[in-house]
Short mmCIF file of C-alpha atoms and ligand atoms in Angstrom, two decimals:
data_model
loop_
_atom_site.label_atom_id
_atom_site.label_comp_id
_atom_site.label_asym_id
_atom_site.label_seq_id
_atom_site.Cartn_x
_atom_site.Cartn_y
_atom_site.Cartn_z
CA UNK A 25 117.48 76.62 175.63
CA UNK A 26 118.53 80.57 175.45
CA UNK A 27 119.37 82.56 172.97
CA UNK A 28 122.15 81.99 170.48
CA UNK A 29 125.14 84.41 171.85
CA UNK A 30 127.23 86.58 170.13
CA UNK A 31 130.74 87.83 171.13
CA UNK A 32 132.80 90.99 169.42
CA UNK A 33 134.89 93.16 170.87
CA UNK A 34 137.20 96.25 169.80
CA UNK A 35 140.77 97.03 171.33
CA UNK A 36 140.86 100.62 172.95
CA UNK A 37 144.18 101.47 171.18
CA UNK A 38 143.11 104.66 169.82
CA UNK A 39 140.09 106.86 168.22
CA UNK A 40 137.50 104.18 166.74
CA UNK A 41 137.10 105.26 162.93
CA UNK A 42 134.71 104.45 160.24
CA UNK A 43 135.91 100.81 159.51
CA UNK A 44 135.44 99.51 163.10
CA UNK A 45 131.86 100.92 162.97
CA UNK A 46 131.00 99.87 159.34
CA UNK A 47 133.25 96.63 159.83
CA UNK A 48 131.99 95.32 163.29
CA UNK A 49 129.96 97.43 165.84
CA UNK A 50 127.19 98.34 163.03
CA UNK A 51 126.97 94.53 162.27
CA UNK A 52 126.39 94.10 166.71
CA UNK A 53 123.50 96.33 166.77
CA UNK A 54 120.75 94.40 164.58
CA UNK A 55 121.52 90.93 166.64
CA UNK A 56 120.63 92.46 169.34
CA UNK A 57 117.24 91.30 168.95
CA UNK A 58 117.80 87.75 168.37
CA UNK A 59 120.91 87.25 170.20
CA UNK A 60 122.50 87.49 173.74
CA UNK A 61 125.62 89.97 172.84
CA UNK A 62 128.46 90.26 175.26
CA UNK A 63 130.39 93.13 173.97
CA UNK A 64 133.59 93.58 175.62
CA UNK A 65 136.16 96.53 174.97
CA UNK A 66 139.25 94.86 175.06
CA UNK A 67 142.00 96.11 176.93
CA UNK A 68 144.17 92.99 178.06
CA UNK A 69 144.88 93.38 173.79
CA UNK A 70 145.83 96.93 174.20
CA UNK A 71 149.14 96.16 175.72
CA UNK A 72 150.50 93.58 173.48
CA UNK A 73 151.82 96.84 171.88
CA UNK A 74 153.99 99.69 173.56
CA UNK A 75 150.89 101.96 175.27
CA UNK A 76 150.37 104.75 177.89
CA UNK A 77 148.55 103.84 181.11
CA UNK A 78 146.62 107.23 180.78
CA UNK A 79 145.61 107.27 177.56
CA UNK A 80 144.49 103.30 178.11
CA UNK A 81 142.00 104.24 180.87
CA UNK A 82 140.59 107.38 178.38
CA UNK A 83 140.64 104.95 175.10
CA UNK A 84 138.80 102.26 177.35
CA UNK A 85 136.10 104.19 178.65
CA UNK A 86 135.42 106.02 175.58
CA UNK A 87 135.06 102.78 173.47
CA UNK A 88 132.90 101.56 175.75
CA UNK A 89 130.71 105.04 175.58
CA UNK A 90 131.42 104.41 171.45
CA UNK A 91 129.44 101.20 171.93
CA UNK A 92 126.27 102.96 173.73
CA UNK A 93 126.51 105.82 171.24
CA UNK A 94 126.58 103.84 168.16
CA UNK A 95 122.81 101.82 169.64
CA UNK A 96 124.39 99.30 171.84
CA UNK A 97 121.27 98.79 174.12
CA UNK A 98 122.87 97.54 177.83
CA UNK A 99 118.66 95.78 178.42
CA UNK A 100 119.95 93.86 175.61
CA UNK A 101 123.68 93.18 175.44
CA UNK A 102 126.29 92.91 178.39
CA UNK A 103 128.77 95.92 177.86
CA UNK A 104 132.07 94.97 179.82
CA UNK A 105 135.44 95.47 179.90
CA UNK A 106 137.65 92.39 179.17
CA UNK A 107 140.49 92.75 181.79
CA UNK A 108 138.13 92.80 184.76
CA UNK A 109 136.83 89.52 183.94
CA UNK A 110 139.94 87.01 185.00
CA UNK A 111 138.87 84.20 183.46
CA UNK A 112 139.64 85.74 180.27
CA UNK A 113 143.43 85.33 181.32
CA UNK A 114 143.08 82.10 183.03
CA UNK A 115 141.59 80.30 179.56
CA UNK A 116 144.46 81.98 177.83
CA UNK A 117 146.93 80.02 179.36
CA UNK A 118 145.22 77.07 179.76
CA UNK A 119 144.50 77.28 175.91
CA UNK A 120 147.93 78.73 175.44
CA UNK A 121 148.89 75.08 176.60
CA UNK A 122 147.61 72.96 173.92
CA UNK A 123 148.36 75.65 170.75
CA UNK A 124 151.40 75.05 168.87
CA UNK A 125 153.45 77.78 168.25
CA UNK A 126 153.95 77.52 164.72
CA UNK A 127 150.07 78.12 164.72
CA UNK A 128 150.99 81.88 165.86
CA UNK A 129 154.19 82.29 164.15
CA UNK A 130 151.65 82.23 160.76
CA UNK A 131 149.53 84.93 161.70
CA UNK A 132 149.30 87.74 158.98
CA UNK A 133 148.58 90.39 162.07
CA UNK A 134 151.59 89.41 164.25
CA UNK A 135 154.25 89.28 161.17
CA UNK A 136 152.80 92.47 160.25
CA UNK A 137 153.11 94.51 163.59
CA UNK A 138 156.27 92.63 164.62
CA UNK A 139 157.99 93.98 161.55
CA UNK A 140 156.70 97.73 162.69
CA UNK A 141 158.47 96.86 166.46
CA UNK A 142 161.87 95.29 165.49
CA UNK A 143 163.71 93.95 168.05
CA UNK A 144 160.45 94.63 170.76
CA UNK A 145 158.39 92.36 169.53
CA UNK A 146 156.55 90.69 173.27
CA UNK A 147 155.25 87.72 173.84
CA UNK A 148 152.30 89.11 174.57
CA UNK A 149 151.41 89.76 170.70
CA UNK A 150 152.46 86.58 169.77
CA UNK A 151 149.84 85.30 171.63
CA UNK A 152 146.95 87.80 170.95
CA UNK A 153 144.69 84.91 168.75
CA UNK A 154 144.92 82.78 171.91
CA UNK A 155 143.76 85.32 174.19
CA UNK A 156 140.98 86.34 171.61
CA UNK A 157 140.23 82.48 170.94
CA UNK A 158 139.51 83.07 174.91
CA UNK A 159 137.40 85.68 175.10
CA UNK A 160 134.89 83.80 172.33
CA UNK A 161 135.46 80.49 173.36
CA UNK A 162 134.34 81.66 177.49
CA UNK A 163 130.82 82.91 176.21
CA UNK A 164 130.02 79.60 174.26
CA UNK A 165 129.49 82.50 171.19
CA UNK A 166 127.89 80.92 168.30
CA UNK A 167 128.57 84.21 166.25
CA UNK A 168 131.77 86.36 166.26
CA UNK A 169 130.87 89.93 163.96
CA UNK A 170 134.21 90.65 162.86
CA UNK A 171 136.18 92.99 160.04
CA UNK A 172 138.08 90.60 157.27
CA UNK A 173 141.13 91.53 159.06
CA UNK A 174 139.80 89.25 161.44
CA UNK A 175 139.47 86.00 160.03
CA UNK A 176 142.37 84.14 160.31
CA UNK A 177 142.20 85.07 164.11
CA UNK A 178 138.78 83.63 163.96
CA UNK A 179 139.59 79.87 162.11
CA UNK A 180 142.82 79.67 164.74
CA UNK A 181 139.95 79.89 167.86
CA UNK A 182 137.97 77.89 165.70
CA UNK A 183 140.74 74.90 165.71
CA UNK A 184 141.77 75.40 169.06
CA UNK A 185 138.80 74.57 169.96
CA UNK A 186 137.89 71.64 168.05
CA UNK A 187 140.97 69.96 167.14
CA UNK A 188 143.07 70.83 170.64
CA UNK A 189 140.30 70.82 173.75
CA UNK A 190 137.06 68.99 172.04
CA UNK A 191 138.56 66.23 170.21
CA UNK A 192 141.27 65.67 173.50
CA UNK A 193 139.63 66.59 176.43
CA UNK A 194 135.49 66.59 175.80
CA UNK A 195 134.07 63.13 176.86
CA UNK A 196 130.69 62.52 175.78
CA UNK A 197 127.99 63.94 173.17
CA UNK A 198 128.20 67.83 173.79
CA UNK A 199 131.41 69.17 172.93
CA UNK A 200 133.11 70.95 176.06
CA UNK A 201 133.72 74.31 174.19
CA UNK A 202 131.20 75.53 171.03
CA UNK A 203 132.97 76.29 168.58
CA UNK A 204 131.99 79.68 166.97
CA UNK A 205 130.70 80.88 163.26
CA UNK A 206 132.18 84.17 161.85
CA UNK A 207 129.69 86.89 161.03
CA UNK A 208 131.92 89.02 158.10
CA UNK A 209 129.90 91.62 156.35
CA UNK A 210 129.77 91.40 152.34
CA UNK A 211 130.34 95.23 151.92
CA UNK A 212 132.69 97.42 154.10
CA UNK A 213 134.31 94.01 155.83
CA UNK A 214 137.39 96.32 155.06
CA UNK A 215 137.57 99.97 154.75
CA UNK A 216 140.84 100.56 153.19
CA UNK A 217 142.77 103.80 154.34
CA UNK A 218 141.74 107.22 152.79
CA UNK A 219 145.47 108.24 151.83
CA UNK A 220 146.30 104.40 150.50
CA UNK A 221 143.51 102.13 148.70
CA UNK A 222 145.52 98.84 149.29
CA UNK A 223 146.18 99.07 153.29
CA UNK A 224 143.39 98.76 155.52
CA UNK A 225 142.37 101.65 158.20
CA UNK A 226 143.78 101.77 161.26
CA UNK A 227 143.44 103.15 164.82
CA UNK A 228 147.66 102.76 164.73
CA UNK A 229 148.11 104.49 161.24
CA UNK A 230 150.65 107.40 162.31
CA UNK A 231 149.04 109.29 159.71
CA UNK A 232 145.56 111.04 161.37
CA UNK A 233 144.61 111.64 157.44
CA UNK A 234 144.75 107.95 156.75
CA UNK A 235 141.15 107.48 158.74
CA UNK A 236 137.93 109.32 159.86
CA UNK A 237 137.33 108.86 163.65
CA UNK A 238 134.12 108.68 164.73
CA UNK A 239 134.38 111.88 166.95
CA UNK A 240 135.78 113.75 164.16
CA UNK A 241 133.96 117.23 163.93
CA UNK A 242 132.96 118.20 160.50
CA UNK A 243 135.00 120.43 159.75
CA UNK A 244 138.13 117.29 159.91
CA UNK A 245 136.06 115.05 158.40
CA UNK A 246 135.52 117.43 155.33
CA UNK A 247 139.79 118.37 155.12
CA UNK A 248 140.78 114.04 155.47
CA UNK A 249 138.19 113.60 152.58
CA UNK A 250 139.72 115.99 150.33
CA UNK A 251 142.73 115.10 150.75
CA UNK A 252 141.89 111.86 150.68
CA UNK A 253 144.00 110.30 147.70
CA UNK A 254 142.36 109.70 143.94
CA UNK A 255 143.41 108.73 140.50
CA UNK A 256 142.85 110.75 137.86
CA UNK A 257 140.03 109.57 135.79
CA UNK A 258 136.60 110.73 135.55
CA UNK A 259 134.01 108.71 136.35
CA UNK A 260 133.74 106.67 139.37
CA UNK A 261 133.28 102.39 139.55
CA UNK A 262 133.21 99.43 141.91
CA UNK A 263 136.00 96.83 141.71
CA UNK A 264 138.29 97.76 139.55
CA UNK A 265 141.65 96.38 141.03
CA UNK A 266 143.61 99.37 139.60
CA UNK A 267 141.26 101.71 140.95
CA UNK A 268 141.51 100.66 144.85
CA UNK A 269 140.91 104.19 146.35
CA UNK A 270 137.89 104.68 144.09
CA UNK A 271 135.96 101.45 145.35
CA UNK A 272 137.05 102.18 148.57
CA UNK A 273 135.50 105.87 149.17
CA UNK A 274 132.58 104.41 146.79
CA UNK A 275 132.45 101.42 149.35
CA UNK A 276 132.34 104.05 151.92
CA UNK A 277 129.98 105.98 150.62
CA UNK A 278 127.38 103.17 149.93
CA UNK A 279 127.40 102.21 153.54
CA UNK A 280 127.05 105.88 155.20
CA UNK A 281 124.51 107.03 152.67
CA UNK A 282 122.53 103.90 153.45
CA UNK A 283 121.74 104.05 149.25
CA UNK A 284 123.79 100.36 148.58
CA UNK A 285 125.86 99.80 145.24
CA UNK A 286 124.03 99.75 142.84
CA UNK A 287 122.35 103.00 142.99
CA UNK A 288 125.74 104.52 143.85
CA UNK A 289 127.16 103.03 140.69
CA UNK A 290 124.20 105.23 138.85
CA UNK A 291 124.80 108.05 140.96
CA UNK A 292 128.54 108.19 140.06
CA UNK A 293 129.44 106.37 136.76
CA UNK A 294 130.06 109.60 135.21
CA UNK A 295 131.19 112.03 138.48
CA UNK A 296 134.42 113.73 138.94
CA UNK A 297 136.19 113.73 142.37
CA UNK A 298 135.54 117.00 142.58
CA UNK A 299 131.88 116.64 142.84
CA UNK A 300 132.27 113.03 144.67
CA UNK A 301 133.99 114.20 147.45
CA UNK A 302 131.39 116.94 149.55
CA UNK A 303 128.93 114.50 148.55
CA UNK A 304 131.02 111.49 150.65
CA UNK A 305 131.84 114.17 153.47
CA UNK A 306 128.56 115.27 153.52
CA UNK A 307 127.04 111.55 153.93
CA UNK A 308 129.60 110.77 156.87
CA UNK A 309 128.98 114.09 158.65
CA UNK A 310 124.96 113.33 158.58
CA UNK A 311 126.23 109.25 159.87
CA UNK A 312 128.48 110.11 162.47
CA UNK A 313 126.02 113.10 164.32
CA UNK A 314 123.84 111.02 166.43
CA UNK A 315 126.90 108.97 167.45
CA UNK A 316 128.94 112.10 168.58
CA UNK A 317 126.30 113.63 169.83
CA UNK A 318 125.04 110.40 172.36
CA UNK A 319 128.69 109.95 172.67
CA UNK A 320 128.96 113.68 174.50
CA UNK A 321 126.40 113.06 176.83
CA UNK A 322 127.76 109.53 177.93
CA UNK A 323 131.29 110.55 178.31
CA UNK A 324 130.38 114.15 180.30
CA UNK A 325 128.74 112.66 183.08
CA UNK A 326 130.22 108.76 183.45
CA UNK A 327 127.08 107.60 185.55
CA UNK A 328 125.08 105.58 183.32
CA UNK A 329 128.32 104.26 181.50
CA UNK A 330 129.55 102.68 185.19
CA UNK A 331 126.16 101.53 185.67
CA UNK A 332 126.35 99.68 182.58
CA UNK A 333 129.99 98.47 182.45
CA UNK A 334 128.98 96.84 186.39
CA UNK A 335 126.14 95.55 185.17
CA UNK A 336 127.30 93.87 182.07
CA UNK A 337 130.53 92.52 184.46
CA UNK A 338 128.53 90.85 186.80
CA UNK A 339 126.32 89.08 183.49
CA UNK A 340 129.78 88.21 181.92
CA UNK A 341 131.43 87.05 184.62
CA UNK A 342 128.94 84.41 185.36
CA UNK A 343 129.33 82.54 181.88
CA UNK A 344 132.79 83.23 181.66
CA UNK A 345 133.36 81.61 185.18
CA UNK A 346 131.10 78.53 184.43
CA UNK A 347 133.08 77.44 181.26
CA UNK A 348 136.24 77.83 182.88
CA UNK A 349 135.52 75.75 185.52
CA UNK A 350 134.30 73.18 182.47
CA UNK A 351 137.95 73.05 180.77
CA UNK A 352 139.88 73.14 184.30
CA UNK A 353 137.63 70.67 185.51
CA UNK A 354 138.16 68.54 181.73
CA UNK A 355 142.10 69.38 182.13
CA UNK A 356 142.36 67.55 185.14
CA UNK A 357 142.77 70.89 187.61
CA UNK A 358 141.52 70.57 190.86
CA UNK A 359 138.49 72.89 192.18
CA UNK A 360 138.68 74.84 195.10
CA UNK A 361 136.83 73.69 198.05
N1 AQP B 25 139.57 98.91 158.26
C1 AQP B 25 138.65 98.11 158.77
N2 AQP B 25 137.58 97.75 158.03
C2 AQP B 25 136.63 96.92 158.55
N3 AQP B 25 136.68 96.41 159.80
C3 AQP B 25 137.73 96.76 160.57
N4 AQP B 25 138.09 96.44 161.82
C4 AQP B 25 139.26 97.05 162.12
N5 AQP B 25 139.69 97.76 161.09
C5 AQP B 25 138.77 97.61 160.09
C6 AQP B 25 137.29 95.60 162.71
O1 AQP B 25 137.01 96.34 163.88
C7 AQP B 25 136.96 95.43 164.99
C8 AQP B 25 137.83 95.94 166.08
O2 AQP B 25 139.18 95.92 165.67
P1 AQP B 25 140.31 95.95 166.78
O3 AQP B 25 140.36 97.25 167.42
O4 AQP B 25 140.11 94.84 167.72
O5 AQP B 25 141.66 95.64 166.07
P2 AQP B 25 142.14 95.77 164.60
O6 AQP B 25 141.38 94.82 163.76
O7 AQP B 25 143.62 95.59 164.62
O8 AQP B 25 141.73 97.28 164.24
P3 AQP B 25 142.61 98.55 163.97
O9 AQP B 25 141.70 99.70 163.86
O10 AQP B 25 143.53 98.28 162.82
O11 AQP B 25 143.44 98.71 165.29
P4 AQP B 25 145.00 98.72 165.53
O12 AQP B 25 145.54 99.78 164.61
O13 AQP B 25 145.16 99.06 166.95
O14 AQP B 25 145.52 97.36 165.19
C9 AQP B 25 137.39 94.06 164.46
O15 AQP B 25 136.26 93.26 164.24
C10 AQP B 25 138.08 94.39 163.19
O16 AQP B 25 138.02 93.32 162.27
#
């Protein structure tokens, strides 16, 4: 028997910021040594929303450099990029097939972005848990590593594959598609946004304030966390639901200091904002150097990034392409000769 596998991927639909790291790629790098990972940037989710070709090619390369840079090690994961991998599409319809559509007509993600687009809502984002339910349910993943945000797409691949291909298509003991744990951090599973403590951060917040990117330089970093907004009491605590934007940057600053909650509770039970904040900026400038700074080399000469994205194609396309034939073959779809 291998390895248990793991599957996680991020869309490239803008700069990565501090909750996709905190939220999902941090949680990637530590299963690396007990897990197979197949880490795919996905781009085929990209354009469920209005995009530019150009800036789809940049984001998709750089958030596959993001990967390397943040300790993604390619001897130990397969790196790849989602849309170069058909079966990903292929499993999407089939799997498309045998979801009902009131399934996706209750997801909290698509009522939420479909308000934002009015009357250009595509079909394409309706359907965005299927083609994620996909891209797990290919790699037999036993663990997804997502954000919070996450986990109602994560229970829909979860029934899909149980209750629409196992229970009505598998024959026999093993079930013809595994069907997948989530992996949801306990702290930082969702970084709210710096400018409003009850919506999470997002690569598609039209405000630039509302998040720190990754690649910020420090000198950004240092302006979006003083402007960040506050309340106006002194003295800073965990979980108090009228105090969202203080156990957010708290949250924040647990998790990039590396110091956990309880000796950040000490630390600030009795700080101001005004003495909080450099010591927050300062924490995520310190976090986010090594990243940048393996980032730069990656991205200024693309050679060892196209080694790896081949490489971890040619290992992903080999699983992905055995359980697809599985389901076509369970579906009744004829092979090739
Ligand atoms: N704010 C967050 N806190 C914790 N985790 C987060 N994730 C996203 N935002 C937060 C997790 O990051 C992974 C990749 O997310 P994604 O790019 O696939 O899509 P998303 O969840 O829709 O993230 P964004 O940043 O909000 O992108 P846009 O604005 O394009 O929709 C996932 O594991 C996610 O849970």
């Amino acid at each position: 028997m291998g390895r248990p596998r793991v599957l996680s991927g991020v869309q490239p639909t803008g700069a990565l910021h501090i909750g996709n790291w905190i939220g999902a790629i941090s949680s990637w790098v530590p299963l690396q040594e007990s897990h197979d990972n197949f880490l795919c940037v996905v781009d085929l989710h990209a354009i469920t929303v209005p995009h530019d070709p150009k800036q789809l090619s940049e984001n998709t390369l750089s958030t596959a450099a993001i990967y390397l840079a943040c300790g993604i090690d390619p001897k130990l994961s397969s790196i790849f990029i989602q849309s170069q991998i058909k079966a990903h599409s292929e499993l999407c319809w089939l799997l498309n097939c045998v979801t009902p559509l009131n399934w996706l007509e209750r997801m909290i993600q698509f009522k939420e972005k479909a308000v934002k687009q009015a009357d250009n809502v595509s079909v394409g984002l309706l359907d965005y848990p299927v083609l994620m339910a996909a891209d797990i349910l290919l790699y037999d993943a036993d663990l997804v590593p997502v954000g919070e945000d996450q986990k109602q797409h994560l229970e829909l691949a979860r029934n899909i594959a149980q209750q629409r291909i196992n229970s009505r298509f598998g024959k026999g003991q093993k079930p013809l598609l595994k069907v997948p744990k989530g992996l949801i951090r306990k702290e930082g599973a969702r970084v709210m946004s710096l400018t409003d403590g009850q919506s999470k951060m997002s690569k598609s917040d039209p405000n630039e304030g509302s998040r720190i990117n990754l690649l910020d330089p420090p000198e950004l970093i240092n302006k979006k966390i003083k402007r960040a907004k506050t309340d106006t009491h002194i003295g800073l605590e965990f979980g108090n639901i009228d105090r969202p934007e203080a156990d957010n940057l708290l949250t924040i600053y647990s998790v990039l200091s590396g110091m956990g909650r309880d000796s950040v509770a000490k630390e600030c039970s009795e700080m101001g904002w005004g003495t909080f904040k450099p010591l927050l900026a300062e924490a995520a400038i310190e976090a986010l150097k090594p990243i940048q700074k393996r980032y730069k080399d990656l991205i200024n000469d693309k050679t060892e990034l196209s080694i790896v994205l081949e490489q971890g194609r040619a290992n992903a396309e080999v699983v992905a392409e055995k359980t697809l034939n599985r389901v076509r073959s369970a579906l009744g779809l004829i092979e090739r000769n």
